[in-house]
Short mmCIF file of C-alpha atoms and ligand atoms in Angstrom, two decimals:
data_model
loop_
_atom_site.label_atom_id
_atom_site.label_comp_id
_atom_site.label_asym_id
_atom_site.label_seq_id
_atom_site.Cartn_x
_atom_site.Cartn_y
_atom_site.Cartn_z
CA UNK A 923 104.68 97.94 82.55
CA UNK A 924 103.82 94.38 81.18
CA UNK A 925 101.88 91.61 82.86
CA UNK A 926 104.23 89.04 84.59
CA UNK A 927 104.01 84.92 84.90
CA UNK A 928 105.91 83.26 87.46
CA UNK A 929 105.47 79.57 87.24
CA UNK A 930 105.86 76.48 89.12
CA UNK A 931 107.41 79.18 92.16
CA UNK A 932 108.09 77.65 95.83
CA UNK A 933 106.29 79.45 98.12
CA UNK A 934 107.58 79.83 101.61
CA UNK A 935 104.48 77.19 102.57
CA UNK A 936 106.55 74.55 100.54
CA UNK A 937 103.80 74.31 98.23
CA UNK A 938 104.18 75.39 94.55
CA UNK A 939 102.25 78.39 92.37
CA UNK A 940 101.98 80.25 89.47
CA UNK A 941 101.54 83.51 90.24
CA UNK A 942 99.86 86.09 87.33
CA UNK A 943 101.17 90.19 88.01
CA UNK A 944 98.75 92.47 85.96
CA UNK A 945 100.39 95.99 86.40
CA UNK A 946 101.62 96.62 89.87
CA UNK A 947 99.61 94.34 91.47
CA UNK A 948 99.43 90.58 92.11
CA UNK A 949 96.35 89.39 90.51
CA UNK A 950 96.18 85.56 90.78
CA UNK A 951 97.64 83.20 92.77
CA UNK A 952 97.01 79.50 91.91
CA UNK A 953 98.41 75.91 91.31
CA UNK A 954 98.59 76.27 87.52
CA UNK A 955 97.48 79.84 85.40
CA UNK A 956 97.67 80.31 81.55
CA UNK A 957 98.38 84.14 79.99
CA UNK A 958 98.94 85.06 76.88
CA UNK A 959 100.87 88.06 76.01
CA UNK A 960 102.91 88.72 79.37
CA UNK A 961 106.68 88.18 79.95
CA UNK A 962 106.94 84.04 81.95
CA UNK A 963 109.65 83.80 84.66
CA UNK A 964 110.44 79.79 84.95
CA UNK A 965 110.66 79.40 88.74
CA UNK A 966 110.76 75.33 88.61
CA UNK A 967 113.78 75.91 90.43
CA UNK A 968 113.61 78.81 92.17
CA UNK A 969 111.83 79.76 96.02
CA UNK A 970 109.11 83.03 95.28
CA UNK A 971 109.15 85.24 98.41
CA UNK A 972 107.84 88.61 99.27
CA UNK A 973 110.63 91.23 98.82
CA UNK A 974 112.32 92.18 102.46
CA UNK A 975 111.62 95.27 104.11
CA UNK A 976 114.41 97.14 105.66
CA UNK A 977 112.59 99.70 107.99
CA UNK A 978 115.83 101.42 108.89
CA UNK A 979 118.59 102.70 107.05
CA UNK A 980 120.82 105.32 106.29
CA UNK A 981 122.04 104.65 102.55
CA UNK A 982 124.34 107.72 102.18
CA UNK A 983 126.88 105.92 104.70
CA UNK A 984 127.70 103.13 102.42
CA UNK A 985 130.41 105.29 101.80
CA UNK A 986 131.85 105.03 105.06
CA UNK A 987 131.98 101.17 105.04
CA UNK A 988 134.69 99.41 107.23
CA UNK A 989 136.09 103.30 108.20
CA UNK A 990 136.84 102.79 111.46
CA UNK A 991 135.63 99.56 112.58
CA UNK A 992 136.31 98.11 116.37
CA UNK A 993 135.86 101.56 118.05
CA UNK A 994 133.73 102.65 120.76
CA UNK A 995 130.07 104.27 119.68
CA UNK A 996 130.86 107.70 120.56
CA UNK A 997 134.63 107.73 119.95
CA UNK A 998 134.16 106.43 116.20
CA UNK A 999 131.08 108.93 115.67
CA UNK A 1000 133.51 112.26 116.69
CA UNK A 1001 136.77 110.87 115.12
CA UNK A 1002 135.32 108.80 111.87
CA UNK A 1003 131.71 109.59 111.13
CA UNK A 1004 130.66 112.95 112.10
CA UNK A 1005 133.78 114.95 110.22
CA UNK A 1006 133.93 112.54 107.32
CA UNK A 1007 129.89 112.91 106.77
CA UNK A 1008 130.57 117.20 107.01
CA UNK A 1009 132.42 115.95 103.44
CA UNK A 1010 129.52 114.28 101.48
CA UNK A 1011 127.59 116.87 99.03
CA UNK A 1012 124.69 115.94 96.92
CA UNK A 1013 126.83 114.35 94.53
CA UNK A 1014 128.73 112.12 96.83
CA UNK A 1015 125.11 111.25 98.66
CA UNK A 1016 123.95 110.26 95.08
CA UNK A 1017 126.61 107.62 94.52
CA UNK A 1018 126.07 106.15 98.45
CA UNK A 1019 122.55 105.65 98.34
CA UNK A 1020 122.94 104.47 94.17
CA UNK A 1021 125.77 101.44 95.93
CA UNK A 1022 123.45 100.86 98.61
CA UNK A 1023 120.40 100.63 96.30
CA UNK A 1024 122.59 98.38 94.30
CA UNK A 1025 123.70 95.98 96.99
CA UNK A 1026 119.55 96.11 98.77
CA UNK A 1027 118.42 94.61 95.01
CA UNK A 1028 120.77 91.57 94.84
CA UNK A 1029 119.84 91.38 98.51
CA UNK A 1030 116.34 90.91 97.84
CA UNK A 1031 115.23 94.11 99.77
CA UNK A 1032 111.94 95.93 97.43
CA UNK A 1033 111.83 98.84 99.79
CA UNK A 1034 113.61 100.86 102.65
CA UNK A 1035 112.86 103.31 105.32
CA UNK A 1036 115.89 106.12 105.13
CA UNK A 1037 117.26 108.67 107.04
CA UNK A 1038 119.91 111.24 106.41
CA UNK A 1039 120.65 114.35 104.96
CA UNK A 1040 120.96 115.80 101.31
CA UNK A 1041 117.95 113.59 100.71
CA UNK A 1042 116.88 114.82 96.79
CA UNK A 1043 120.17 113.03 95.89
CA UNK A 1044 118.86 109.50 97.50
CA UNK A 1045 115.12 110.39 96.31
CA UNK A 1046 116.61 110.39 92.50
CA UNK A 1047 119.08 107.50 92.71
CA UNK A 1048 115.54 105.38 94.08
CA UNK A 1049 113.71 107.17 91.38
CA UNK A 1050 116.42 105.91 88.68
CA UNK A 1051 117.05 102.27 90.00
CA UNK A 1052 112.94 101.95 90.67
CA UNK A 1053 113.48 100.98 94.26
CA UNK A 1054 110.35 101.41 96.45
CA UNK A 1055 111.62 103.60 99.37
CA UNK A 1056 109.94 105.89 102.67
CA UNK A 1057 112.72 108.82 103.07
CA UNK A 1058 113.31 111.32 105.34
CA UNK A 1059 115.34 114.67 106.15
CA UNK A 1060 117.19 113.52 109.19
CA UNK A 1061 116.57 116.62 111.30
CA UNK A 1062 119.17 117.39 114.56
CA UNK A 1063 118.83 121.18 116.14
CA UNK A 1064 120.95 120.10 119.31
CA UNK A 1065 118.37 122.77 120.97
CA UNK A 1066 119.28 125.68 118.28
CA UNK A 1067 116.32 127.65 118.33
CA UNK A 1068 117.49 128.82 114.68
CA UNK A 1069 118.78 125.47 113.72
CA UNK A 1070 115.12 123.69 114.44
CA UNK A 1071 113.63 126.22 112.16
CA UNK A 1072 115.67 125.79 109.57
CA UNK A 1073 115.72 121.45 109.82
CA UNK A 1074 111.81 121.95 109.92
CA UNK A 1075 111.62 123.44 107.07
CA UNK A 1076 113.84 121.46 104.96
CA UNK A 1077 112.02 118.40 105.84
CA UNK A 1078 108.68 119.92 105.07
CA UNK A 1079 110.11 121.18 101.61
CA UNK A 1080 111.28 117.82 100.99
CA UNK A 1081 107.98 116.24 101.54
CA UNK A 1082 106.56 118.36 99.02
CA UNK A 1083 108.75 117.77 96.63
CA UNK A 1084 108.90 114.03 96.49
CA UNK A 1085 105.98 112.28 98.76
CA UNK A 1086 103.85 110.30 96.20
CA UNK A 1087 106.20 110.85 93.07
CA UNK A 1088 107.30 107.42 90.92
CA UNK A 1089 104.03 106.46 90.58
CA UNK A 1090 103.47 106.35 94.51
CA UNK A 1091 107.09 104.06 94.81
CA UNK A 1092 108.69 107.10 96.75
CA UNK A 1093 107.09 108.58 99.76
CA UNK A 1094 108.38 110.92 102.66
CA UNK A 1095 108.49 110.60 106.27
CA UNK A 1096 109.11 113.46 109.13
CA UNK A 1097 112.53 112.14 110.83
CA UNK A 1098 113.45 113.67 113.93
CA UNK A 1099 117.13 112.18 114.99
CA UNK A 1100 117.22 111.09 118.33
CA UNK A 1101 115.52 112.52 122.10
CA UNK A 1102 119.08 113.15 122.49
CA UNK A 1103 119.80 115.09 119.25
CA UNK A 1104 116.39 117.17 119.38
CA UNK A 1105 115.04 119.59 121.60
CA UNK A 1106 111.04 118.70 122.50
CA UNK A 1107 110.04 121.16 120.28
CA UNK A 1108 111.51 119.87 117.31
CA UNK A 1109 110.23 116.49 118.10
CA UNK A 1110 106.82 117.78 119.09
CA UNK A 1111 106.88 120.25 115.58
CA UNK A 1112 108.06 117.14 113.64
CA UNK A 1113 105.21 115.06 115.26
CA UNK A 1114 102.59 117.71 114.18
CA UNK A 1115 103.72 118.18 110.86
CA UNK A 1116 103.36 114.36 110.12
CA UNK A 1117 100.42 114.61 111.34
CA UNK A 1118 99.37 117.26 109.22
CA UNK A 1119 100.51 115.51 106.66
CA UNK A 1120 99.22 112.05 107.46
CA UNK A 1121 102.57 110.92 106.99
CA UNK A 1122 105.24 108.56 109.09
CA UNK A 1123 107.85 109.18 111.62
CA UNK A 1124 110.71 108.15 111.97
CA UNK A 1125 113.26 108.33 114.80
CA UNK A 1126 115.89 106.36 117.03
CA UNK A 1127 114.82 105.25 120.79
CA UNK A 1128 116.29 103.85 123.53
CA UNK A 1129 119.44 102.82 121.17
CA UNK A 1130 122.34 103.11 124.18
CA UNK A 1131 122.13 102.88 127.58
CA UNK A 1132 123.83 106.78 127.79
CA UNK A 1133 120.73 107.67 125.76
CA UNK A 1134 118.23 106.34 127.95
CA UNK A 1135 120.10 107.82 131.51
CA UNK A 1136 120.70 111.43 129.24
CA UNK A 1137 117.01 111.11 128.80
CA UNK A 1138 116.08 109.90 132.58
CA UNK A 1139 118.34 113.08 134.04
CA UNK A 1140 116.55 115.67 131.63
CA UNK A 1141 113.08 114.42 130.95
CA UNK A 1142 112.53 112.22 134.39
CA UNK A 1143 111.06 110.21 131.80
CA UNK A 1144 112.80 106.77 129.58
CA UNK A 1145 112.79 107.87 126.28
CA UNK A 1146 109.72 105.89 124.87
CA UNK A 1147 107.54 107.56 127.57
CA UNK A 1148 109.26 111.25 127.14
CA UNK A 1149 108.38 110.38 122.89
CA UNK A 1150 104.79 109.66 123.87
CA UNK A 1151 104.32 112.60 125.91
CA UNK A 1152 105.42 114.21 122.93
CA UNK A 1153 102.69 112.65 120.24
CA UNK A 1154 105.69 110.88 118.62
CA UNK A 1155 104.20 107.54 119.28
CA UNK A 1156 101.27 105.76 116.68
CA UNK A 1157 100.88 103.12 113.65
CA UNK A 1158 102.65 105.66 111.51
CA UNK A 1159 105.76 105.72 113.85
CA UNK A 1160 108.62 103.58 113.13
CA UNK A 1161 110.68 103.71 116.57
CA UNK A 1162 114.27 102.66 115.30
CA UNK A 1163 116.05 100.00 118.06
CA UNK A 1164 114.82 99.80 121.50
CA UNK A 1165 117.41 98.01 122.56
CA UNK A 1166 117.13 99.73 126.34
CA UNK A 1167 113.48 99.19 127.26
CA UNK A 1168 111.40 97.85 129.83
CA UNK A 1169 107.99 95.58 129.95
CA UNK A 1170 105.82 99.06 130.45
CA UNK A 1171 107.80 100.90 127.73
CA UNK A 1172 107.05 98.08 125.43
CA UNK A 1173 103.88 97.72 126.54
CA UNK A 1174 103.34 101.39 125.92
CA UNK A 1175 104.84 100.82 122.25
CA UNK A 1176 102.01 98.24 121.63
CA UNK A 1177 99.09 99.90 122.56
CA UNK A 1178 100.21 103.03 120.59
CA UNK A 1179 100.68 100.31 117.71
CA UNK A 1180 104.08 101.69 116.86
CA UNK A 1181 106.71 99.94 114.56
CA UNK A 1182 109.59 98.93 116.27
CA UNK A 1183 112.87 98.47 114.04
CA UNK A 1184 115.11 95.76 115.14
CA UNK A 1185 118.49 96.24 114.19
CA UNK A 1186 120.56 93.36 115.60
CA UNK A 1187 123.72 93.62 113.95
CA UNK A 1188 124.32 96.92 114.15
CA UNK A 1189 123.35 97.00 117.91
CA UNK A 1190 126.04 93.87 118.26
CA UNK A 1191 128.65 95.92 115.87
CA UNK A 1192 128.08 98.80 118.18
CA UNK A 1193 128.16 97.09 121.61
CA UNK A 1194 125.17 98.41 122.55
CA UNK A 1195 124.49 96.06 124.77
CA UNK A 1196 120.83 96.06 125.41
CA UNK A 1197 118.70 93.47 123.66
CA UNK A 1198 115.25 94.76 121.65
CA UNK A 1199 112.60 92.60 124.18
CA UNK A 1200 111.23 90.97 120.56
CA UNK A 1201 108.91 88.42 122.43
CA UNK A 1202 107.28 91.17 125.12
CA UNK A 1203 106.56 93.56 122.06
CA UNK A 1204 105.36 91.33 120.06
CA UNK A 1205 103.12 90.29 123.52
CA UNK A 1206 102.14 93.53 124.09
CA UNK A 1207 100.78 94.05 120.07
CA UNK A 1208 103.89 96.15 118.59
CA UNK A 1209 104.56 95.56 115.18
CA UNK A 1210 108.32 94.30 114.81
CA UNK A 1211 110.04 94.77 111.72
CA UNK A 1212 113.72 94.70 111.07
CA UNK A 1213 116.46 97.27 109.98
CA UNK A 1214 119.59 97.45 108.90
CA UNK A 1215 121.00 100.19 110.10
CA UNK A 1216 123.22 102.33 107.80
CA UNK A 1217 126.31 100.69 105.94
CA UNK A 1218 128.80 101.83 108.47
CA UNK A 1219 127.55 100.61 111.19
CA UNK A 1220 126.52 96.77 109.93
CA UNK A 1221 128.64 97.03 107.38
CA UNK A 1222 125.98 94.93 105.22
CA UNK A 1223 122.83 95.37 104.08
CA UNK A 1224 121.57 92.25 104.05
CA UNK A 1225 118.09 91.73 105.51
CA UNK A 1226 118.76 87.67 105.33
CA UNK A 1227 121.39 88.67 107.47
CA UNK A 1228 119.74 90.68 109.75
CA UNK A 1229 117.15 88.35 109.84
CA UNK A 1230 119.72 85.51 111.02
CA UNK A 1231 120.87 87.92 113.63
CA UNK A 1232 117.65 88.63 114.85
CA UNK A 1233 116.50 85.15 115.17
CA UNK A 1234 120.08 84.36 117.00
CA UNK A 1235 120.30 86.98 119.19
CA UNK A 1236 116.67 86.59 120.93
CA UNK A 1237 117.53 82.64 121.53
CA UNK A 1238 121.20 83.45 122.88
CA UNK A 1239 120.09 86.14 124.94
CA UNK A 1240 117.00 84.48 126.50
CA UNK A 1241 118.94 81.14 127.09
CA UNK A 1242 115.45 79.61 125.04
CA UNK A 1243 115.76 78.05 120.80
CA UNK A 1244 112.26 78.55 120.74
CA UNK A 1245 111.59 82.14 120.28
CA UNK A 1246 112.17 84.18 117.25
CA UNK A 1247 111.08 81.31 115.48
CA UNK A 1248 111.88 81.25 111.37
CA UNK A 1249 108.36 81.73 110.64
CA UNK A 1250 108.16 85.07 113.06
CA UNK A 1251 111.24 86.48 111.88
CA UNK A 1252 110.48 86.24 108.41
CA UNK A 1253 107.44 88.05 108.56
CA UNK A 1254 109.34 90.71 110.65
CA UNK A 1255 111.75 91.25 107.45
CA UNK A 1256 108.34 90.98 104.79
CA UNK A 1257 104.96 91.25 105.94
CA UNK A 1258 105.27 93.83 109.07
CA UNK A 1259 108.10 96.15 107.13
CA UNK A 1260 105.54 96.40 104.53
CA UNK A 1261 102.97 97.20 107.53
CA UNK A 1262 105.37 99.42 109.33
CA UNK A 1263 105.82 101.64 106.30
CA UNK A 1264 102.42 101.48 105.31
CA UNK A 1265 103.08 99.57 101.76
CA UNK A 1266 100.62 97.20 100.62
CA UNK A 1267 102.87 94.35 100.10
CA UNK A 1268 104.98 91.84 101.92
CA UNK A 1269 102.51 89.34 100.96
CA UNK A 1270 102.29 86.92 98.47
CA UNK A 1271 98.35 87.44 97.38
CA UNK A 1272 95.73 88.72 95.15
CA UNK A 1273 95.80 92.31 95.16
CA UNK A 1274 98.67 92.82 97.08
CA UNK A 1275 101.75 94.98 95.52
CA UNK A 1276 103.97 92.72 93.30
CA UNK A 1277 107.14 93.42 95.05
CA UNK A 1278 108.98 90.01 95.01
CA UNK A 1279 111.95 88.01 95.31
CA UNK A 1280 113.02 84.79 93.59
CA UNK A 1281 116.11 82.76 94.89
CA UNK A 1282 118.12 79.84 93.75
CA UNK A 1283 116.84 76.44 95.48
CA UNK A 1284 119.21 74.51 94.18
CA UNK A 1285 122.27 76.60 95.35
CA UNK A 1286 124.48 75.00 97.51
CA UNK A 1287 123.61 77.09 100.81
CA UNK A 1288 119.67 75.88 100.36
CA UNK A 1289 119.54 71.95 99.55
CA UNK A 1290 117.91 70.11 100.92
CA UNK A 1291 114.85 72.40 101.23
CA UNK A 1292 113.62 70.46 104.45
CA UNK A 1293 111.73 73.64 105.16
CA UNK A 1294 111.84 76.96 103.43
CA UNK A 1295 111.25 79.25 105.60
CA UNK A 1296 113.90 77.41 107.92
CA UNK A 1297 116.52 77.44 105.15
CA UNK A 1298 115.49 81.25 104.19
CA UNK A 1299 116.32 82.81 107.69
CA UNK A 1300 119.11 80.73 109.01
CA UNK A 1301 121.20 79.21 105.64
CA UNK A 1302 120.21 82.01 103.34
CA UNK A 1303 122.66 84.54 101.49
CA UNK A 1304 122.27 87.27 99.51
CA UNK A 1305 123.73 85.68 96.25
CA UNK A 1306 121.13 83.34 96.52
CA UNK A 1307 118.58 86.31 95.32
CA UNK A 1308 118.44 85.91 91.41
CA UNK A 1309 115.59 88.13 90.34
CA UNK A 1310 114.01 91.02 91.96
CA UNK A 1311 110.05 92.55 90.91
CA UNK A 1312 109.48 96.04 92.60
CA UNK A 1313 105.68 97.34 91.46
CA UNK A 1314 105.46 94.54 88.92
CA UNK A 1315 108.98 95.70 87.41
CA UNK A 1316 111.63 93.28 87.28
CA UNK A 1317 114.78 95.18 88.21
CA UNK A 1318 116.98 91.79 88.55
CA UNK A 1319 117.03 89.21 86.40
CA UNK A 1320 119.26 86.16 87.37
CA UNK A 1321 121.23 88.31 89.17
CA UNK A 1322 121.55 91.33 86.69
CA UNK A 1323 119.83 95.04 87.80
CA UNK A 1324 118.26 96.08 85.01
CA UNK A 1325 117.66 99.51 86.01
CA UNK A 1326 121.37 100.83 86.78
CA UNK A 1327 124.55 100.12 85.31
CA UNK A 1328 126.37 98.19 88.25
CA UNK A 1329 129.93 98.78 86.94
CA UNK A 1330 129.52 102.33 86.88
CA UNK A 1331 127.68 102.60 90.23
CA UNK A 1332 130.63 100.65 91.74
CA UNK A 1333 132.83 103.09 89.79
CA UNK A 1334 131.16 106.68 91.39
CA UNK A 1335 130.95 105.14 94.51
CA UNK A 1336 134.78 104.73 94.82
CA UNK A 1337 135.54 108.20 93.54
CA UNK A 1338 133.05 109.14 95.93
CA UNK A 1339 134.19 107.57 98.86
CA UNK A 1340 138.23 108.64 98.42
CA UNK A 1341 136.53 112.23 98.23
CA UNK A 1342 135.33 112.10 101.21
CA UNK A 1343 138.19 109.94 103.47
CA UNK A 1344 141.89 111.23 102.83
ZN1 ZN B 1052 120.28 104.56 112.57
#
């Protein structure tokens, strides 16, 4: 790994920098810095961001893209998703999460928070492409005493097997599905095993209405008070949704300084109908971040798109332009994913992790530049992302991945996905 120059970069401030990468890490920031002997990026024309954070994801169901679109949640989950998903073995998961990887670089995402099954196979298509990723066994026992035994230890073996590897770039979390999915003792075994571990969890709460009255009926708790009384709550949790919560639940997530993934679009795609309360969390001291959501249910996965939606939705909903301002939301998709998954990065600044994106300014979408962070969240796209860093690495360059061979990702991915959906 060479040292890196980016100069003459505009920063999301407006102002312009050279910015000097020695290894992995940022090590100067300034108006104007001379190196010798390290590789120069010329970003006169070109806007120098932190790389987005998706903090939820589920990159195996890429392959499932536009399968069954404009269906109710649980209709197109039994008749599409579930028995198509029974298909995918390791290879198939390989080729998913290598498109998804794929699409996430020219998308200007450095790192991602996954969850889903034959994980090894999405562990070595991160380790291949260099992406920075948090992944975890997405464990379901539907109350099988047997079944919970077996999903605990898979995820535990996983951890061992991968947490720390790639020079620190991959790193496991415990991921218990859903209140709904789980029995209490898996979540409550899955919450002392990260613990154990010192490691993150991560889960879907409050997602659906049904989810929250399922919980209600069984619990006689909402499900971010029945995940509390459980120990799944904490600055290593990363609480997927929360689309159906009230003022004390969020209140609740903010002293427990939990991460709370907003996923807008696929919450829209899915008529879920509730609204994640982004201003009363971010009141109440949660850390807000922003997900994707897997492939099939987006069907991008495009964190300046997700970051449009969030920004939209809160304004919309609340009848008020004012919240989810440009500057908030873009630290949702930079600065608090990094914080949510416990990466130091999302920041561009001595010492922090050089995981950075560079985009066009002069693209069509972008001019004028009245105000970058403006024209990032609301007029961005992801083909304005031209060159991608990840741990000081440049993995895009004017568009290009360097570290996979897009024709023949695109090429596994179909003979994948006609596998899998006959
Ligand atoms: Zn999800």
């Amino acid at each position: 790994m060479g040292n890196v120059l980016i100069k003459g970069a505009t920063l999301a401030s407006g102002k312009q920098a050279d910015v000097l990468i020695e290894g992995s890490r940022i090590s100067k920031v300034a108006g104007s810095i001379s190196a010798n002997g390290c590789e120069k990026i010329d970003a006169g024309g070109k806007i120098l961001l932190p790389g987005f954070v998706n903090t939820h994801a589920h990159s195996g169901t890429v392959l499932m893209r536009s399968l069954g679109d404009d269906m109710q949640l649980h209709e197109w989950l039994e008749r599409k998703i579930w028995p198509t998903e029974k298909k995918m073995g390791e290879k198939e998961m390989h080729a998913g999460a290598m498109l998804s990887i794929a699409q996430m670089l020219h998308g200007g995402t450095t790192c991602f928070h996954d969850m889903y099954f034959h994980m090894d196979a999405v562990a070595r298509a991160c380790a291949k492409s260099r992406m920075r990723a948090l992944l975890g066994y997405g464990m379901i026992d539907l109350g099988d005493e047997k079944k919970r035994k077996s999903e605990l230890k898979i995820a535990e073996e996983f951890f061992k097997s991968w947490n720390g590897k790639e020079e620190g770039r991959i790193r496991v979390s415990f991921a218990p599905h859903a209140p709904y999915t789980c029995s209490n003792e898996l979540l409550r075994e899955s919450a002392a095993l990260a613990k154990k571990y010192n490691a993150h969890l991560h889960i879907h709460l409050s997602e659906t209405r049904k989810e929250v009255f399922g919980v209600l009926q069984k619990e006689k708790k909402r499900p971010i008070e029945h995940a509390h009384s459980l120990g799944l709550l904490g600055e290593k949790t990363v609480a997927s949704h929360c689309a159906w919560i009230t003022k004390q639940e969020a209140a609740l997530l903010g002293r427990t300084g939990t991460s709370v993934a907003h996923c807008p679009v696929s919450n829209m795609k899915l008529a879920s109908g509730g609204t994640c309360p982004v201003p009363e969390l971010v009141g109440a001291g949660a850390n807000v971040c922003i997900g994707t959501d897997g492939a099939a249910s987006n069907d991008s996965l495009s964190m300046l798109e997700s970051m449009k939606f969030a920004a939209l939705l809160q304004k919309h909903s609340r009848w008020d332009a004012t919240v989810a301002d440009a500057h908030q939301v873009l630290s949702f998709g930079t600065k608090n994913g990094a914080r949510a998954l416990g990466v130091d990065a999302g920041e561009i600044k001595e010492g922090k992790l050089a995981d950075l994106v560079l985009l066009d300014k002069k693209s069509v979408s972008l001019v004028p530049l009245h105000n970058v962070e403006s024209a990032i969240v609301y007029a961005a796209h992801d083909g304005n992302v031209r060159d991608v860093l990840i741990d000081g690495n440049i993995v895009m360059q004017e568009g290009k991945l360097l570290t996979m061979d897009e024709e023949k990702v695109v090429e596994e991915a179909q003979k994948a996905a006609a596998r899998i959906v006959q």
